[in-house]
GROMACS .gro file of N, CA and C in nm:
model
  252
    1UNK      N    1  -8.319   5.689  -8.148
    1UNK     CA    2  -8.268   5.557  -8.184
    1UNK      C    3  -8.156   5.568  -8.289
    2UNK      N    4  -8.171   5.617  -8.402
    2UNK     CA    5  -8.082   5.667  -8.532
    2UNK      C    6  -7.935   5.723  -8.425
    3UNK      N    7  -7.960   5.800  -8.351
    3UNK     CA    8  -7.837   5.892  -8.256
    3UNK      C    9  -7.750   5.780  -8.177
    4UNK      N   10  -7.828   5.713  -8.129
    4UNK     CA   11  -7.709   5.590  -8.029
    4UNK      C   12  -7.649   5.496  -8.155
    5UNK      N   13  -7.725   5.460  -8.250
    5UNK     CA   14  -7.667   5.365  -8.370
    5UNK      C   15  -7.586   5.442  -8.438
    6UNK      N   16  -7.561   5.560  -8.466
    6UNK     CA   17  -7.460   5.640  -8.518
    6UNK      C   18  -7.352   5.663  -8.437
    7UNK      N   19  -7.378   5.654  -8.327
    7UNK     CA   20  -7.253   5.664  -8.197
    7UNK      C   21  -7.218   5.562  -8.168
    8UNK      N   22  -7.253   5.443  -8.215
    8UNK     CA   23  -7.186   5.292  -8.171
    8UNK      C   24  -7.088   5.233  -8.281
    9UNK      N   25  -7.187   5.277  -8.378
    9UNK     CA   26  -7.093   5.286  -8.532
    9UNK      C   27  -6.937   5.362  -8.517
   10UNK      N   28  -6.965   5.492  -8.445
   10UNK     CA   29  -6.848   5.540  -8.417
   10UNK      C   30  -6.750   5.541  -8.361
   11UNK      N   31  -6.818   5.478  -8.228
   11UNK     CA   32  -6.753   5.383  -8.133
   11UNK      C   33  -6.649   5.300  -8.171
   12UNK      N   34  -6.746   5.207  -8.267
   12UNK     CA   35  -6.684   5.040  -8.345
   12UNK      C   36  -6.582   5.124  -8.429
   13UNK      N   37  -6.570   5.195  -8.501
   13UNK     CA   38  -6.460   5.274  -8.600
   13UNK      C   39  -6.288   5.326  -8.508
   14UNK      N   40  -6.387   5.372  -8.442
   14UNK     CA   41  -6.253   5.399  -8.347
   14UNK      C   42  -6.197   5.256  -8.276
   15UNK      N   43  -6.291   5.174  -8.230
   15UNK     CA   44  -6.207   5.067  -8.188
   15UNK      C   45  -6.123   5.026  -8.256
   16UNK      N   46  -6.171   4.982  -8.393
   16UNK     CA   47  -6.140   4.919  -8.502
   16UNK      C   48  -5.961   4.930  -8.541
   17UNK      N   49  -6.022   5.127  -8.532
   17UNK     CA   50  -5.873   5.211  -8.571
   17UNK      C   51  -5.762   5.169  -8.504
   18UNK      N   52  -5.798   5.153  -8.347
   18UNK     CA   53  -5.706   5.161  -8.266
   18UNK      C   54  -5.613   4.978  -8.237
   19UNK      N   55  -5.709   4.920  -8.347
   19UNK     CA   56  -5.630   4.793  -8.309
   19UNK      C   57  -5.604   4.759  -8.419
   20UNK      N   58  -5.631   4.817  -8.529
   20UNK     CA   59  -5.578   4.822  -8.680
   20UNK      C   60  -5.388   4.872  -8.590
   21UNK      N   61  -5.386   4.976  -8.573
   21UNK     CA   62  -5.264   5.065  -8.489
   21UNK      C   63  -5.207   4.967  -8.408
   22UNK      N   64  -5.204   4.926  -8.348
   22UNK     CA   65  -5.154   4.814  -8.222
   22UNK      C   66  -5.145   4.681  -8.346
   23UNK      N   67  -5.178   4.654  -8.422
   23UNK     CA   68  -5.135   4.553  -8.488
   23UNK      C   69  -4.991   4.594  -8.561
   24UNK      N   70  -5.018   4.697  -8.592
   24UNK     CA   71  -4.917   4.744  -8.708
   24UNK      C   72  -4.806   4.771  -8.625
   25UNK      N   73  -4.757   4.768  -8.457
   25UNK     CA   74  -4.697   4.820  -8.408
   25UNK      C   75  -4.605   4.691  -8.384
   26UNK      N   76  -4.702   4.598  -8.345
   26UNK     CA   77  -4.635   4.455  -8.307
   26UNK      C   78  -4.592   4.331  -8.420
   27UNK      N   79  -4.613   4.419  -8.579
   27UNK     CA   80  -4.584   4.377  -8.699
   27UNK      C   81  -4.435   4.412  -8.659
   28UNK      N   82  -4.428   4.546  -8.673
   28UNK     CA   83  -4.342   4.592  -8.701
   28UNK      C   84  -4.232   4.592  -8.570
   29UNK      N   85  -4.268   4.524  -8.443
   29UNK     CA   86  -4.144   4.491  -8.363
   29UNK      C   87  -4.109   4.342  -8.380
   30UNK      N   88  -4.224   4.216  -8.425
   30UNK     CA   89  -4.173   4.144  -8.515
   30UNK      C   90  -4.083   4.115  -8.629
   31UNK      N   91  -4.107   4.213  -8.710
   31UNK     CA   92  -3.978   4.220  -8.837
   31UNK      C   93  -3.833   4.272  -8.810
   32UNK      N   94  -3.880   4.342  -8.695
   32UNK     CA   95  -3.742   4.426  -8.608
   32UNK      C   96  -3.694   4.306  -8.591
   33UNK      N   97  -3.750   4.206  -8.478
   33UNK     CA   98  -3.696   4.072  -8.398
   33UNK      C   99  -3.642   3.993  -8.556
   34UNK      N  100  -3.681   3.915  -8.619
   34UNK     CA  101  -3.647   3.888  -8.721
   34UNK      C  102  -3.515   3.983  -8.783
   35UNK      N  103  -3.505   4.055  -8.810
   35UNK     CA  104  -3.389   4.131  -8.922
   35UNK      C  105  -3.262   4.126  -8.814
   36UNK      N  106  -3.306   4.134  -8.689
   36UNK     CA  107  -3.177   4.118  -8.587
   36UNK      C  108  -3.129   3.981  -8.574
   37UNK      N  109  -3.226   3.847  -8.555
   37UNK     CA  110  -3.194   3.760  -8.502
   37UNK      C  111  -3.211   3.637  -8.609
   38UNK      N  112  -3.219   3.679  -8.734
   38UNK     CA  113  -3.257   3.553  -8.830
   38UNK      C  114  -3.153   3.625  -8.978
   39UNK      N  115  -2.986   3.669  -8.936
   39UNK     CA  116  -2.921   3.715  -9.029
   39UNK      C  117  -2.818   3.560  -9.063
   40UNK      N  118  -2.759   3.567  -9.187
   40UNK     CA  119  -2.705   3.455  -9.213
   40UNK      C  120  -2.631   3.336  -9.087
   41UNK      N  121  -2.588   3.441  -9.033
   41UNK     CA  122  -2.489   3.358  -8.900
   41UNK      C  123  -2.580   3.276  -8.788
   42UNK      N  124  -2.750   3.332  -8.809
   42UNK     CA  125  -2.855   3.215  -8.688
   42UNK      C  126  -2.878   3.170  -8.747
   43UNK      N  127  -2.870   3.121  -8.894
   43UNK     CA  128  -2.952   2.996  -8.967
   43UNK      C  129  -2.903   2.896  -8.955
   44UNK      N  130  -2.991   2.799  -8.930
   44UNK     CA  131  -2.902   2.643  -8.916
   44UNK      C  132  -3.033   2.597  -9.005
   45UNK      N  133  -3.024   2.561  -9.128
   45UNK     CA  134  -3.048   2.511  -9.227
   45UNK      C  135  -3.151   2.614  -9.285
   46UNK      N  136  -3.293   2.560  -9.252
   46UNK     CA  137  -3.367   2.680  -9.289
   46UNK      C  138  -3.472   2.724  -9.161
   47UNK      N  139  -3.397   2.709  -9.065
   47UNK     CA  140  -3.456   2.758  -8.903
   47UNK      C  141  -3.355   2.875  -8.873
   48UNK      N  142  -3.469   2.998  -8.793
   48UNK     CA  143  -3.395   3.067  -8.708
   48UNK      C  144  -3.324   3.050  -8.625
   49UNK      N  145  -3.215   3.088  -8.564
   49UNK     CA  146  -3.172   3.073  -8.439
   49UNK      C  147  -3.163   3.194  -8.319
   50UNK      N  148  -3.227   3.234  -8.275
   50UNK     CA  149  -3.218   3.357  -8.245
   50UNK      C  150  -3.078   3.340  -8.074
   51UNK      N  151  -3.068   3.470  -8.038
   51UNK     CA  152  -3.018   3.454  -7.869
   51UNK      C  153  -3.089   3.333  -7.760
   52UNK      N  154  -3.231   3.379  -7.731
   52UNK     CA  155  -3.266   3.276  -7.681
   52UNK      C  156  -3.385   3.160  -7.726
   53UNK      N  157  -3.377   3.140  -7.912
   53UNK     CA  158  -3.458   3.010  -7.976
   53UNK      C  159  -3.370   2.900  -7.936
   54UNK      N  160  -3.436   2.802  -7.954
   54UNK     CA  161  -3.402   2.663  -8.017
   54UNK      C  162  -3.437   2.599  -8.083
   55UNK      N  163  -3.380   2.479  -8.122
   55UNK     CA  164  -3.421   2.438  -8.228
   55UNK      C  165  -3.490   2.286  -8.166
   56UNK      N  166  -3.619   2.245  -8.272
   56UNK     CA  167  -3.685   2.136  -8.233
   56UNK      C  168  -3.707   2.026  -8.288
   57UNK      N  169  -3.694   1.932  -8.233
   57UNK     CA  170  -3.702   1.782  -8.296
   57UNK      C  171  -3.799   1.780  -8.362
   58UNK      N  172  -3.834   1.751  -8.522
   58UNK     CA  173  -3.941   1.722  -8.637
   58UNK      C  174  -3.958   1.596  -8.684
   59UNK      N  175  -3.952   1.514  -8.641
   59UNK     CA  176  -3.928   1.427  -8.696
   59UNK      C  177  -4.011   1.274  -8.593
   60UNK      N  178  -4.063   1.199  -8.666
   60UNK     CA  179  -4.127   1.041  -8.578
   60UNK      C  180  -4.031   0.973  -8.526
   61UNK      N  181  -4.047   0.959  -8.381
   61UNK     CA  182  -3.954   0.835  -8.300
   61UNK      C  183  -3.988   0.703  -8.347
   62UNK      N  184  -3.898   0.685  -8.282
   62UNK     CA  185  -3.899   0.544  -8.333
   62UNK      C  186  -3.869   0.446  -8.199
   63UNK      N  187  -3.951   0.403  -8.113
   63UNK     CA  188  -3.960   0.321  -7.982
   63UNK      C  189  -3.899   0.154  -8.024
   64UNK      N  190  -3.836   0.097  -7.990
   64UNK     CA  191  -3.835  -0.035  -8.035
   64UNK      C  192  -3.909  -0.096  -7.892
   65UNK      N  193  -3.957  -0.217  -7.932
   65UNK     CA  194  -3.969  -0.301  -7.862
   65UNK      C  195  -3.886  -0.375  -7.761
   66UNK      N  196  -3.933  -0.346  -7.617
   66UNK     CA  197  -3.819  -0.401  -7.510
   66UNK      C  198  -3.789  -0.574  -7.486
   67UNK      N  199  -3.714  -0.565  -7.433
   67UNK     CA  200  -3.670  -0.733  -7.432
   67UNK      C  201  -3.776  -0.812  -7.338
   68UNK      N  202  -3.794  -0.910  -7.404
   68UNK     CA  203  -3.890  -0.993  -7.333
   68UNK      C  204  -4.042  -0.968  -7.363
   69UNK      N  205  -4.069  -0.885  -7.475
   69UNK     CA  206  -4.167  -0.846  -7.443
   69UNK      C  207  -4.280  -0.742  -7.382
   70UNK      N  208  -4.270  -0.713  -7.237
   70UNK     CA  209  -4.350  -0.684  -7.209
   70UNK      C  210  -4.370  -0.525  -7.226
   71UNK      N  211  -4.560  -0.561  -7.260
   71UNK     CA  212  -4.584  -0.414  -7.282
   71UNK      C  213  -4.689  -0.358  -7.118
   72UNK      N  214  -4.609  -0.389  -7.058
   72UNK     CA  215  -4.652  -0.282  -6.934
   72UNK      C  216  -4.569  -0.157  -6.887
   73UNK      N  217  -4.488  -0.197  -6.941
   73UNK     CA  218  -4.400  -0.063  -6.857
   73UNK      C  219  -4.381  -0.011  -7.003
   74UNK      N  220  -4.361   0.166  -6.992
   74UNK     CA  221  -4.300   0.245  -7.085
   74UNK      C  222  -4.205   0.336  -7.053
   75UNK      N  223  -4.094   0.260  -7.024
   75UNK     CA  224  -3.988   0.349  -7.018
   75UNK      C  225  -3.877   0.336  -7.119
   76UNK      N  226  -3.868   0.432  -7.177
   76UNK     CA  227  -3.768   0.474  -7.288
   76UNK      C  228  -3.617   0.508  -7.223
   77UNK      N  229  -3.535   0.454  -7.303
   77UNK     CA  230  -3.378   0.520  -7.256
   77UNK      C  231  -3.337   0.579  -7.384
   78UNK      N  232  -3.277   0.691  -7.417
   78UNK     CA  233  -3.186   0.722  -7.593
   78UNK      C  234  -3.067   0.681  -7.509
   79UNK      N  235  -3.030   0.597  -7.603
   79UNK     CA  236  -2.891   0.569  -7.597
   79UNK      C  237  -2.756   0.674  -7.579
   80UNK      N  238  -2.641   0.697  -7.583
   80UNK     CA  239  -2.592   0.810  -7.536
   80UNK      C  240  -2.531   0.833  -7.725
   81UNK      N  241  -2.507   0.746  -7.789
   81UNK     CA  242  -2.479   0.768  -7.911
   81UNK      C  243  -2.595   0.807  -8.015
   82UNK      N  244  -2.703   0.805  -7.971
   82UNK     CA  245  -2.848   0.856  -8.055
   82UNK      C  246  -2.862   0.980  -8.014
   83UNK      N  247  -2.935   1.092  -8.093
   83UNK     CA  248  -2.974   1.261  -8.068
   83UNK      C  249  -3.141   1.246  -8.059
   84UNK      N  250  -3.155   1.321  -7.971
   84UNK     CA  251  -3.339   1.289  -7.963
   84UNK      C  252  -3.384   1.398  -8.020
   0.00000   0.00000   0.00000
């Protein structure tokens, strides 16, 4: 009994190791992605911009109320002079 619980222990260690390793790998092609694609020239304020990011609307709409009233239908138009 002591022999399989010492070998599972060992087991779990090595798993452990090996995804301790695989973390540190995909850290570190993260910071790669970052140092390439988040240098002064992709920042648009304090967002990345990378080759293929974009950037995303943060912010609460604001729906007005349609003419006449009615609240059955929900269809929205942005105007062509508004940014969504």
């Amino acid at each position: 009994f002591v022999l399989a619980w010492l070998i599972l222990q060992a087991m779990g260690s090595v798993f452990q190791a090996t995804m301790l390793t695989e973390i540190g790998r995909h850290l570190a092609d993260f910071e790669g992605a970052l140092r390439e694609n988040c240098g002064p020239s992709h920042l648009k304020g304090d967002v990345c911009l990378g080759p293929s990011w974009n950037l995303r609307y943060a912010a609460t709409l604001d729906f007005p109320p349609g003419a006449g009233g009615d609240l059955g239908d929900f269809d929205v138009v942005v105007p062509a002079d508004k940014t969504f």
